[in-house]
CSV table of C-alpha atoms in Angstrom, one decimal:
chain,number,residue,atom,x,y,z
A,1,UNK,CA,-102.0,-12.7,123.3
A,2,UNK,CA,-105.8,-13.3,123.2
A,3,UNK,CA,-107.0,-16.1,120.9
A,4,UNK,CA,-110.1,-17.6,119.6
A,5,UNK,CA,-110.5,-21.0,121.2
A,6,UNK,CA,-112.1,-23.9,119.3
A,7,UNK,CA,-112.7,-27.6,120.2
A,8,UNK,CA,-112.4,-30.3,119.3
A,9,UNK,CA,-109.5,-29.9,116.9
A,10,UNK,CA,-110.4,-33.1,115.1
A,11,UNK,CA,-113.6,-35.1,114.9
A,12,UNK,CA,-114.2,-38.3,113.0
A,13,UNK,CA,-117.8,-39.5,112.9
A,14,UNK,CA,-120.1,-41.8,110.9
A,15,UNK,CA,-122.8,-40.4,108.7
A,16,UNK,CA,-126.2,-39.8,110.5
A,17,UNK,CA,-124.4,-39.1,113.8
A,18,UNK,CA,-124.6,-35.8,115.6
A,19,UNK,CA,-121.6,-33.6,116.0
A,20,UNK,CA,-121.0,-30.4,117.9
A,21,UNK,CA,-118.2,-27.7,117.8
A,22,UNK,CA,-117.5,-25.1,120.4
A,23,UNK,CA,-116.0,-21.7,120.1
A,24,UNK,CA,-114.9,-19.1,122.6
A,25,UNK,CA,-114.1,-15.7,121.0
A,26,UNK,CA,-111.6,-13.1,122.1
A,27,UNK,CA,-112.9,-11.4,125.2
A,28,UNK,CA,-114.9,-8.3,124.3
A,29,UNK,CA,-115.5,-9.2,120.7
A,30,UNK,CA,-119.2,-8.7,120.0
A,31,UNK,CA,-119.3,-10.4,116.6
A,32,UNK,CA,-118.8,-14.1,116.1
A,33,UNK,CA,-118.7,-16.0,112.9
A,34,UNK,CA,-118.8,-19.7,111.9
A,35,UNK,CA,-117.2,-20.5,108.5
A,36,UNK,CA,-116.8,-23.8,106.6
A,37,UNK,CA,-113.7,-24.4,104.5
A,38,UNK,CA,-113.4,-27.2,102.0
A,39,UNK,CA,-109.8,-28.1,101.1
A,40,UNK,CA,-108.5,-25.8,98.4
A,41,UNK,CA,-111.2,-23.2,98.8
A,42,UNK,CA,-111.7,-20.1,100.8
A,43,UNK,CA,-113.9,-20.1,103.9
A,44,UNK,CA,-117.6,-19.6,103.4
A,45,UNK,CA,-119.8,-18.0,106.0
A,46,UNK,CA,-122.3,-20.3,107.7
A,47,UNK,CA,-123.6,-17.9,110.5
A,48,UNK,CA,-122.8,-14.6,112.0
A,49,UNK,CA,-123.8,-13.4,115.5
A,50,UNK,CA,-123.9,-9.9,116.9
A,51,UNK,CA,-123.8,-10.6,120.7
A,52,UNK,CA,-126.5,-13.3,121.1
A,53,UNK,CA,-128.5,-12.4,118.0
A,54,UNK,CA,-128.1,-14.1,114.6
A,55,UNK,CA,-127.3,-11.4,112.0
A,56,UNK,CA,-126.9,-13.7,108.9
A,57,UNK,CA,-127.6,-17.4,108.6
A,58,UNK,CA,-128.6,-17.4,105.0
A,59,UNK,CA,-126.0,-19.9,104.1
A,60,UNK,CA,-126.6,-22.3,107.0
A,61,UNK,CA,-128.3,-25.6,106.0
A,62,UNK,CA,-131.0,-25.3,108.6
A,63,UNK,CA,-132.4,-28.7,108.1
A,64,UNK,CA,-129.3,-30.2,109.7
A,65,UNK,CA,-127.2,-27.3,111.1
A,66,UNK,CA,-127.9,-25.2,114.1
A,67,UNK,CA,-125.9,-22.6,116.0
A,68,UNK,CA,-126.4,-20.7,119.2
A,69,UNK,CA,-124.7,-18.1,121.3
A,70,UNK,CA,-127.0,-18.0,124.2
A,71,UNK,CA,-125.2,-15.5,126.5
A,72,UNK,CA,-123.4,-13.6,123.7
A,73,UNK,CA,-120.0,-15.1,124.6
A,74,UNK,CA,-119.2,-18.6,123.5
A,75,UNK,CA,-121.0,-20.4,120.7
A,76,UNK,CA,-121.9,-24.0,119.6
A,77,UNK,CA,-122.4,-25.2,116.1
A,78,UNK,CA,-124.2,-28.5,115.7
A,79,UNK,CA,-124.8,-30.9,112.8
A,80,UNK,CA,-127.4,-33.5,113.0
A,81,UNK,CA,-127.4,-35.8,111.1
A,82,UNK,CA,-123.9,-35.5,109.6
A,83,UNK,CA,-123.5,-36.3,105.9
A,84,UNK,CA,-120.5,-37.3,103.9
A,85,UNK,CA,-120.4,-33.8,102.3
A,86,UNK,CA,-120.0,-32.1,105.6
A,87,UNK,CA,-116.4,-33.2,105.8
A,88,UNK,CA,-114.5,-29.9,106.0
A,89,UNK,CA,-112.7,-27.5,108.4
A,90,UNK,CA,-115.1,-25.5,110.6
A,91,UNK,CA,-113.6,-22.2,111.5
A,92,UNK,CA,-114.7,-19.7,114.2
A,93,UNK,CA,-113.8,-16.1,114.0
A,94,UNK,CA,-114.5,-13.0,116.0
A,95,UNK,CA,-114.2,-9.2,115.6
A,96,UNK,CA,-114.6,-6.3,118.0
A,97,UNK,CA,-116.7,-4.1,115.8
A,98,UNK,CA,-120.2,-4.6,114.5
A,99,UNK,CA,-120.7,-6.2,111.2
A,100,UNK,CA,-117.8,-7.0,108.9
A,101,UNK,CA,-115.9,-3.7,109.3
A,102,UNK,CA,-113.3,-4.8,111.8
A,103,UNK,CA,-110.3,-7.1,111.7
A,104,UNK,CA,-111.2,-10.8,112.0
A,105,UNK,CA,-109.4,-13.2,114.2
A,106,UNK,CA,-109.7,-16.9,113.6
A,107,UNK,CA,-109.4,-20.0,115.8
A,108,UNK,CA,-107.4,-23.0,114.8
A,109,UNK,CA,-110.4,-24.7,113.4
A,110,UNK,CA,-112.2,-28.1,113.9
A,111,UNK,CA,-111.5,-30.6,111.2
A,112,UNK,CA,-114.5,-32.9,110.6
A,113,UNK,CA,-114.3,-36.2,108.8
A,114,UNK,CA,-117.6,-38.0,108.1
A,115,UNK,CA,-117.2,-41.7,107.2
B,1,UNK,CA,-122.8,-10.7,94.2
B,2,UNK,CA,-119.1,-10.1,95.1
B,3,UNK,CA,-116.6,-12.4,93.6
B,4,UNK,CA,-113.0,-12.5,94.7
B,5,UNK,CA,-110.3,-14.0,92.6
B,6,UNK,CA,-106.7,-14.8,93.5
B,7,UNK,CA,-104.1,-15.5,90.8
B,8,UNK,CA,-102.0,-17.5,90.7
B,9,UNK,CA,-103.4,-20.4,92.6
B,10,UNK,CA,-99.9,-21.6,93.4
B,11,UNK,CA,-96.5,-20.0,93.3
B,12,UNK,CA,-93.0,-21.4,93.9
B,13,UNK,CA,-90.0,-19.1,94.3
B,14,UNK,CA,-86.4,-19.4,95.6
B,15,UNK,CA,-85.5,-17.9,99.0
B,16,UNK,CA,-84.7,-14.2,98.9
B,17,UNK,CA,-87.0,-13.2,96.1
B,18,UNK,CA,-89.4,-10.3,96.3
B,19,UNK,CA,-92.9,-11.4,95.2
B,20,UNK,CA,-96.4,-10.1,94.6
B,21,UNK,CA,-99.7,-11.8,95.2
B,22,UNK,CA,-102.8,-10.6,93.5
B,23,UNK,CA,-106.4,-10.2,94.6
B,24,UNK,CA,-109.2,-8.9,92.5
B,25,UNK,CA,-112.8,-8.2,93.4
B,26,UNK,CA,-115.9,-7.4,91.2
B,27,UNK,CA,-117.8,-5.0,93.5
B,28,UNK,CA,-115.7,-1.9,94.4
B,29,UNK,CA,-118.1,-0.9,97.2
B,30,UNK,CA,-116.0,-2.4,99.9
B,31,UNK,CA,-115.4,-1.3,103.5
B,32,UNK,CA,-112.0,-2.8,103.8
B,33,UNK,CA,-109.8,-5.6,102.6
B,34,UNK,CA,-108.0,-8.1,104.8
B,35,UNK,CA,-105.1,-10.4,103.9
B,36,UNK,CA,-104.7,-13.7,105.8
B,37,UNK,CA,-102.1,-16.4,106.0
B,38,UNK,CA,-103.1,-20.1,106.5
B,39,UNK,CA,-100.7,-22.9,107.3
B,40,UNK,CA,-101.7,-26.4,106.4
B,41,UNK,CA,-104.5,-27.7,108.7
B,42,UNK,CA,-104.6,-24.6,110.7
B,43,UNK,CA,-106.8,-21.5,111.0
B,44,UNK,CA,-106.3,-18.1,109.4
B,45,UNK,CA,-103.9,-15.6,110.7
B,46,UNK,CA,-104.6,-11.9,110.0
B,47,UNK,CA,-101.7,-10.2,108.3
B,48,UNK,CA,-103.0,-6.8,107.2
B,49,UNK,CA,-106.3,-4.9,107.1
B,50,UNK,CA,-106.7,-2.0,104.7
B,51,UNK,CA,-109.6,0.4,105.2
B,52,UNK,CA,-111.4,1.6,102.0
B,53,UNK,CA,-109.9,5.1,102.5
B,54,UNK,CA,-106.3,3.8,102.6
B,55,UNK,CA,-104.0,3.0,99.7
B,56,UNK,CA,-101.6,0.7,101.5
B,57,UNK,CA,-100.6,-0.9,104.8
B,58,UNK,CA,-97.2,-2.2,105.9
B,59,UNK,CA,-96.1,-4.7,108.4
B,60,UNK,CA,-92.5,-5.8,108.5
B,61,UNK,CA,-91.6,-7.4,105.2
B,62,UNK,CA,-95.3,-7.2,104.0
B,63,UNK,CA,-96.9,-4.4,102.1
B,64,UNK,CA,-100.5,-4.5,100.9
B,65,UNK,CA,-102.0,-2.0,98.5
B,66,UNK,CA,-105.6,-1.3,97.6
B,67,UNK,CA,-107.0,0.2,94.4
B,68,UNK,CA,-110.8,0.3,94.8
B,69,UNK,CA,-111.5,1.8,91.4
B,70,UNK,CA,-109.8,-1.1,89.6
B,71,UNK,CA,-111.0,-3.7,92.1
B,72,UNK,CA,-107.5,-4.9,92.9
B,73,UNK,CA,-105.2,-5.4,95.9
B,74,UNK,CA,-101.6,-6.7,96.0
B,75,UNK,CA,-99.6,-8.2,98.8
B,76,UNK,CA,-95.9,-7.6,98.4
B,77,UNK,CA,-93.5,-9.9,100.3
B,78,UNK,CA,-89.9,-8.7,100.5
B,79,UNK,CA,-86.9,-11.0,100.8
B,80,UNK,CA,-89.0,-14.2,101.0
B,81,UNK,CA,-88.1,-16.9,103.5
B,82,UNK,CA,-89.0,-20.6,103.7
B,83,UNK,CA,-91.1,-19.7,106.7
B,84,UNK,CA,-93.3,-17.6,104.5
B,85,UNK,CA,-94.6,-20.8,102.8
B,86,UNK,CA,-98.3,-20.9,103.3
B,87,UNK,CA,-101.6,-20.1,101.6
B,88,UNK,CA,-102.4,-16.4,101.4
B,89,UNK,CA,-106.1,-15.4,101.2
B,90,UNK,CA,-107.7,-12.1,100.8
B,91,UNK,CA,-111.3,-11.2,101.9
B,92,UNK,CA,-113.7,-8.3,101.5
B,93,UNK,CA,-116.9,-7.3,103.2
B,94,UNK,CA,-119.3,-5.6,100.8
B,95,UNK,CA,-122.9,-4.9,100.1
B,96,UNK,CA,-125.6,-4.0,102.5
B,97,UNK,CA,-125.2,-7.2,104.4
B,98,UNK,CA,-121.4,-6.8,104.5
B,99,UNK,CA,-121.1,-10.4,103.6
B,100,UNK,CA,-117.4,-11.4,103.9
B,101,UNK,CA,-116.2,-13.0,100.7
B,102,UNK,CA,-112.9,-14.8,100.5
B,103,UNK,CA,-110.7,-15.7,97.5
B,104,UNK,CA,-109.5,-19.3,97.1
B,105,UNK,CA,-106.0,-18.3,98.1
B,106,UNK,CA,-102.5,-18.5,96.6
B,107,UNK,CA,-100.4,-21.3,97.8
B,108,UNK,CA,-96.8,-20.0,98.2
B,109,UNK,CA,-93.8,-22.2,98.5
B,110,UNK,CA,-90.4,-20.6,99.2
B,111,UNK,CA,-87.6,-22.9,98.4
B,112,UNK,CA,-84.4,-22.8,100.5
């Protein structure tokens, strides 16, 4: 069964350091999402890609966060510099359809702890 | 702005019980509604997707209903098992940007 792949599963870093997360969506899925989930809350969208283009990054803290999907397949989310408040689960998801009208499939997530 | 609420935040039931989880949303102009399951420290697993034109969807022991006019969806779990213990979240895309909004989830514990 096809899955969304994410790495690393866990990352511990000190504040002010740089950190990067990688996501490989299900093959053929044009839409890719990065979500951030704080413990006890639902996921919140950081950025949405349609192929290689950013569709929505209104919630992405652009002073420290960046995301790219250069070839419209896998994607990288970067944080520089990391802050204590960035500790959270970072989830990648993909869907076949355009926009948020299709079923979403999530990866296992990357748990970030900033010390 | 769409707001999604899930009540209760936590639920504990004995094994074998039938149970209902609730999801309410403020903007009825939704395209679909999706229910997910999340195990501790893991990602979300899609359970059911209901299109806006549908009233319900079934998968095994799970049945999800959708009432757009009242802004509500329910997830019915029949004959609950300890393996059903997890957090259940609902999510809706709405508005021109189709921003996906999640509820905070209901943490379910099924006691053996």
